[in-house]
Amino acid sequence: MPTNVTPPPQGPWGDKPPAPPDLDQLFNDSFSKFQGFLPGGSFLNFFWLLLLILLGFTAWTSVYTIPSDSVAIVKRFGKYAREVPPGLHFKLPFGIESATTVPVKRQLKQEFGFTTSGAQDPFQNSLNHDEQRETQMVTGDLNAALVEWVVQYRILDPVKFLFEVREPSETLRYVSESVMREVVGDRTVDEVITIGRQEIESQALVKMQTLSTKYTMGISIDQVQLKNINPPKPVQESFNEVNQAQQEKEKLINEARRDYNKIIPLALGEKDQRIREADGYRLKRINEAEGDIARFDALLVQYVKAPEVTLRRIYIETMQQVLPQVHSKIIIDKSTSSILPLLNLEQSNKMLKIGEKR
């Protein structure tokens, strides 16, 4: 029976692939080459190797670099020795001196009630990973609110920051939470959610800085910023409905004030105009009456002197006022017994106007 024999693997040009290297042989060859660089026998070789390792470890534990936004606090056997600026520096090796980097030029922050991904500071977020507990607060009117906020701070004195308070970042979280609960507890839930946010931030900033100075933590609070403030979830829908009703109320009040400011000044202006017109009409009538009285008195004096002449003059002046208002005028001679001989003044005026146009 024919048997299937698997041919040995070949390379791309038909040759056999190289065998894998022997690791033991490779290690022995490398160690032999390393011994060739060392003078003396095997004991001296071990001594020089140990000395080389010791020098490398000494250099590794002696040289350190400080970033540009930080300083280093060097401790000798755990006691403060000196403060080192940014750059490349040396210290005593083998743990005699240790350097702790403190970012004095960087703005740090702590978040309460939420978490930012990628945070390198372990104290930036909640310590016990219970963000809900941090945000639960009771307001001054015995209502509950979920308050989220951020504290931004800087390290002013690295020596106090490291040696005066144990775990200063953790202490700052406790101080911030205590102060925020105190400030929120002095206000109503409406003030916390709406109009009192800026005042809460300012007051919390002052109190946090006061406690930080009292505890000699060596930090400066730059800003306290409130984020989301919501009622508890079981009553959140009802609270939103109340807020919408209040907003609708404010909207209607503003619209009424707008209409009031639009209509009332216009009415007041019309009122003043009517009053001024009435005063003008009153003065006009008074002046006309006084003028008529003066005219009548002057006419009476002339009438006493010459009654017939004055009567004729009054008659003529009256006709001058009356006749222009009469459109059709017919003048009849009183001595005529019939109505045929008459003078049509209306027709005469039309003929005169036609003649003038021609």
PDB file of N, CA, C and O in Angstrom, residues 55-66 72 74 82 84 87-95 97-99 101:
ATOM      1  N   LEU A  55      26.887  50.918  40.670  1.00  0.00           N
ATOM      2  CA  LEU A  55      26.996  52.271  40.113  1.00  0.00           C
ATOM      3  C   LEU A  55      25.721  52.648  39.341  1.00  0.00           C
ATOM      4  O   LEU A  55      25.241  53.782  39.421  1.00  0.00           O
ATOM      5  N   GLY A  56      25.180  51.704  38.568  1.00  0.00           N
ATOM      6  CA  GLY A  56      23.949  51.989  37.842  1.00  0.00           C
ATOM      7  C   GLY A  56      22.774  52.267  38.768  1.00  0.00           C
ATOM      8  O   GLY A  56      21.983  53.197  38.536  1.00  0.00           O
ATOM      9  N   PHE A  57      22.682  51.474  39.853  1.00  0.00           N
ATOM     10  CA  PHE A  57      21.587  51.711  40.795  1.00  0.00           C
ATOM     11  C   PHE A  57      21.762  53.029  41.527  1.00  0.00           C
ATOM     12  O   PHE A  57      20.779  53.740  41.817  1.00  0.00           O
ATOM     13  N   THR A  58      23.015  53.393  41.811  1.00  0.00           N
ATOM     14  CA  THR A  58      23.281  54.679  42.471  1.00  0.00           C
ATOM     15  C   THR A  58      22.887  55.837  41.576  1.00  0.00           C
ATOM     16  O   THR A  58      22.250  56.802  42.018  1.00  0.00           O
ATOM     17  N   ALA A  59      23.256  55.755  40.293  1.00  0.00           N
ATOM     18  CA  ALA A  59      22.865  56.824  39.368  1.00  0.00           C
ATOM     19  C   ALA A  59      21.351  56.882  39.193  1.00  0.00           C
ATOM     20  O   ALA A  59      20.757  57.966  39.101  1.00  0.00           O
ATOM     21  N   TRP A  60      20.721  55.711  39.167  1.00  0.00           N
ATOM     22  CA  TRP A  60      19.265  55.680  38.971  1.00  0.00           C
ATOM     23  C   TRP A  60      18.517  56.275  40.163  1.00  0.00           C
ATOM     24  O   TRP A  60      17.471  56.884  40.013  1.00  0.00           O
ATOM     25  N   THR A  61      19.048  56.103  41.370  1.00  0.00           N
ATOM     26  CA  THR A  61      18.393  56.643  42.567  1.00  0.00           C
ATOM     27  C   THR A  61      18.868  58.038  42.925  1.00  0.00           C
ATOM     28  O   THR A  61      18.388  58.603  43.915  1.00  0.00           O
ATOM     29  N   SER A  62      19.806  58.603  42.176  1.00  0.00           N
ATOM     30  CA  SER A  62      20.339  59.934  42.501  1.00  0.00           C
ATOM     31  C   SER A  62      19.819  61.022  41.584  1.00  0.00           C
ATOM     32  O   SER A  62      19.714  62.189  41.988  1.00  0.00           O
ATOM     33  N   VAL A  63      19.514  60.697  40.349  1.00  0.00           N
ATOM     34  CA  VAL A  63      19.126  61.695  39.364  1.00  0.00           C
ATOM     35  C   VAL A  63      17.599  61.709  39.253  1.00  0.00           C
ATOM     36  O   VAL A  63      16.965  60.654  39.206  1.00  0.00           O
ATOM     37  N   TYR A  64      17.031  62.911  39.222  1.00  0.00           N
ATOM     38  CA  TYR A  64      15.585  63.053  39.030  1.00  0.00           C
ATOM     39  C   TYR A  64      15.320  64.382  38.324  1.00  0.00           C
ATOM     40  O   TYR A  64      16.152  65.310  38.364  1.00  0.00           O
ATOM     41  N   THR A  65      14.163  64.466  37.689  1.00  0.00           N
ATOM     42  CA  THR A  65      13.783  65.646  36.909  1.00  0.00           C
ATOM     43  C   THR A  65      12.444  66.176  37.417  1.00  0.00           C
ATOM     44  O   THR A  65      11.524  65.401  37.674  1.00  0.00           O
ATOM     45  N   ILE A  66      12.350  67.506  37.518  1.00  0.00           N
ATOM     46  CA  ILE A  66      11.127  68.168  37.978  1.00  0.00           C
ATOM     47  C   ILE A  66      10.488  68.893  36.788  1.00  0.00           C
ATOM     48  O   ILE A  66      11.181  69.634  36.084  1.00  0.00           O
ATOM     49  N   ALA A  72       9.910  70.381  43.748  1.00  0.00           N
ATOM     50  CA  ALA A  72      10.128  69.136  44.483  1.00  0.00           C
ATOM     51  C   ALA A  72      10.509  69.459  45.924  1.00  0.00           C
ATOM     52  O   ALA A  72      11.284  70.387  46.177  1.00  0.00           O
ATOM     53  N   VAL A  74      12.451  67.849  48.919  1.00  0.00           N
ATOM     54  CA  VAL A  74      13.418  66.790  49.202  1.00  0.00           C
ATOM     55  C   VAL A  74      13.399  66.507  50.695  1.00  0.00           C
ATOM     56  O   VAL A  74      13.522  67.425  51.521  1.00  0.00           O
ATOM     57  N   ARG A  82      14.917  70.474  51.758  1.00  0.00           N
ATOM     58  CA  ARG A  82      14.996  71.654  50.901  1.00  0.00           C
ATOM     59  C   ARG A  82      13.900  71.590  49.849  1.00  0.00           C
ATOM     60  O   ARG A  82      13.287  70.535  49.648  1.00  0.00           O
ATOM     61  N   VAL A  84      13.220  72.263  45.781  1.00  0.00           N
ATOM     62  CA  VAL A  84      14.001  72.234  44.546  1.00  0.00           C
ATOM     63  C   VAL A  84      13.157  72.772  43.411  1.00  0.00           C
ATOM     64  O   VAL A  84      11.992  72.364  43.245  1.00  0.00           O
ATOM     65  N   GLY A  87      13.653  71.291  36.804  1.00  0.00           N
ATOM     66  CA  GLY A  87      14.891  70.983  36.093  1.00  0.00           C
ATOM     67  C   GLY A  87      15.468  69.638  36.520  1.00  0.00           C
ATOM     68  O   GLY A  87      14.822  68.822  37.182  1.00  0.00           O
ATOM     69  N   LEU A  88      16.746  69.405  36.122  1.00  0.00           N
ATOM     70  CA  LEU A  88      17.469  68.171  36.440  1.00  0.00           C
ATOM     71  C   LEU A  88      18.247  68.382  37.736  1.00  0.00           C
ATOM     72  O   LEU A  88      18.991  69.354  37.872  1.00  0.00           O
ATOM     73  N   HIS A  89      18.104  67.449  38.683  1.00  0.00           N
ATOM     74  CA  HIS A  89      18.739  67.592  39.998  1.00  0.00           C
ATOM     75  C   HIS A  89      19.268  66.241  40.460  1.00  0.00           C
ATOM     76  O   HIS A  89      18.965  65.188  39.881  1.00  0.00           O
ATOM     77  N   PHE A  90      20.075  66.308  41.554  1.00  0.00           N
ATOM     78  CA  PHE A  90      20.679  65.120  42.158  1.00  0.00           C
ATOM     79  C   PHE A  90      20.340  65.091  43.641  1.00  0.00           C
ATOM     80  O   PHE A  90      20.170  66.148  44.278  1.00  0.00           O
ATOM     81  N   LYS A  91      20.247  63.888  44.184  1.00  0.00           N
ATOM     82  CA  LYS A  91      19.991  63.703  45.610  1.00  0.00           C
ATOM     83  C   LYS A  91      20.799  62.503  46.094  1.00  0.00           C
ATOM     84  O   LYS A  91      21.345  61.727  45.296  1.00  0.00           O
ATOM     85  N   LEU A  92      20.850  62.349  47.405  1.00  0.00           N
ATOM     86  CA  LEU A  92      21.578  61.225  47.972  1.00  0.00           C
ATOM     87  C   LEU A  92      20.870  59.929  47.624  1.00  0.00           C
ATOM     88  O   LEU A  92      19.643  59.838  47.739  1.00  0.00           O
ATOM     89  N   PRO A  93      21.613  58.922  47.205  1.00  0.00           N
ATOM     90  CA  PRO A  93      20.963  57.682  46.716  1.00  0.00           C
ATOM     91  C   PRO A  93      20.541  56.755  47.854  1.00  0.00           C
ATOM     92  O   PRO A  93      20.670  57.077  49.035  1.00  0.00           O
ATOM     93  N   PHE A  94      20.041  55.593  47.451  1.00  0.00           N
ATOM     94  CA  PHE A  94      19.670  54.488  48.335  1.00  0.00           C
ATOM     95  C   PHE A  94      18.596  54.881  49.347  1.00  0.00           C
ATOM     96  O   PHE A  94      18.590  54.409  50.480  1.00  0.00           O
ATOM     97  N   GLY A  95      17.705  55.801  48.949  1.00  0.00           N
ATOM     98  CA  GLY A  95      16.615  56.169  49.840  1.00  0.00           C
ATOM     99  C   GLY A  95      16.997  57.104  50.962  1.00  0.00           C
ATOM    100  O   GLY A  95      16.153  57.384  51.834  1.00  0.00           O
ATOM    101  N   GLU A  97      17.690  60.265  50.615  1.00  0.00           N
ATOM    102  CA  GLU A  97      16.849  61.423  50.309  1.00  0.00           C
ATOM    103  C   GLU A  97      15.787  60.989  49.299  1.00  0.00           C
ATOM    104  O   GLU A  97      16.070  60.199  48.376  1.00  0.00           O
ATOM    105  N   SER A  98      14.590  61.522  49.484  1.00  0.00           N
ATOM    106  CA  SER A  98      13.495  61.255  48.545  1.00  0.00           C
ATOM    107  C   SER A  98      12.895  62.586  48.115  1.00  0.00           C
ATOM    108  O   SER A  98      12.866  63.554  48.892  1.00  0.00           O
ATOM    109  N   ALA A  99      12.423  62.647  46.878  1.00  0.00           N
ATOM    110  CA  ALA A  99      11.850  63.875  46.302  1.00  0.00           C
ATOM    111  C   ALA A  99      10.391  63.647  45.978  1.00  0.00           C
ATOM    112  O   ALA A  99      10.042  62.652  45.322  1.00  0.00           O
ATOM    113  N   THR A 101       7.203  65.444  44.108  1.00  0.00           N
ATOM    114  CA  THR A 101       6.842  66.494  43.157  1.00  0.00           C
ATOM    115  C   THR A 101       5.492  67.088  43.531  1.00  0.00           C
ATOM    116  O   THR A 101       4.510  66.352  43.732  1.00  0.00           O
TER     117      THR A 101
END
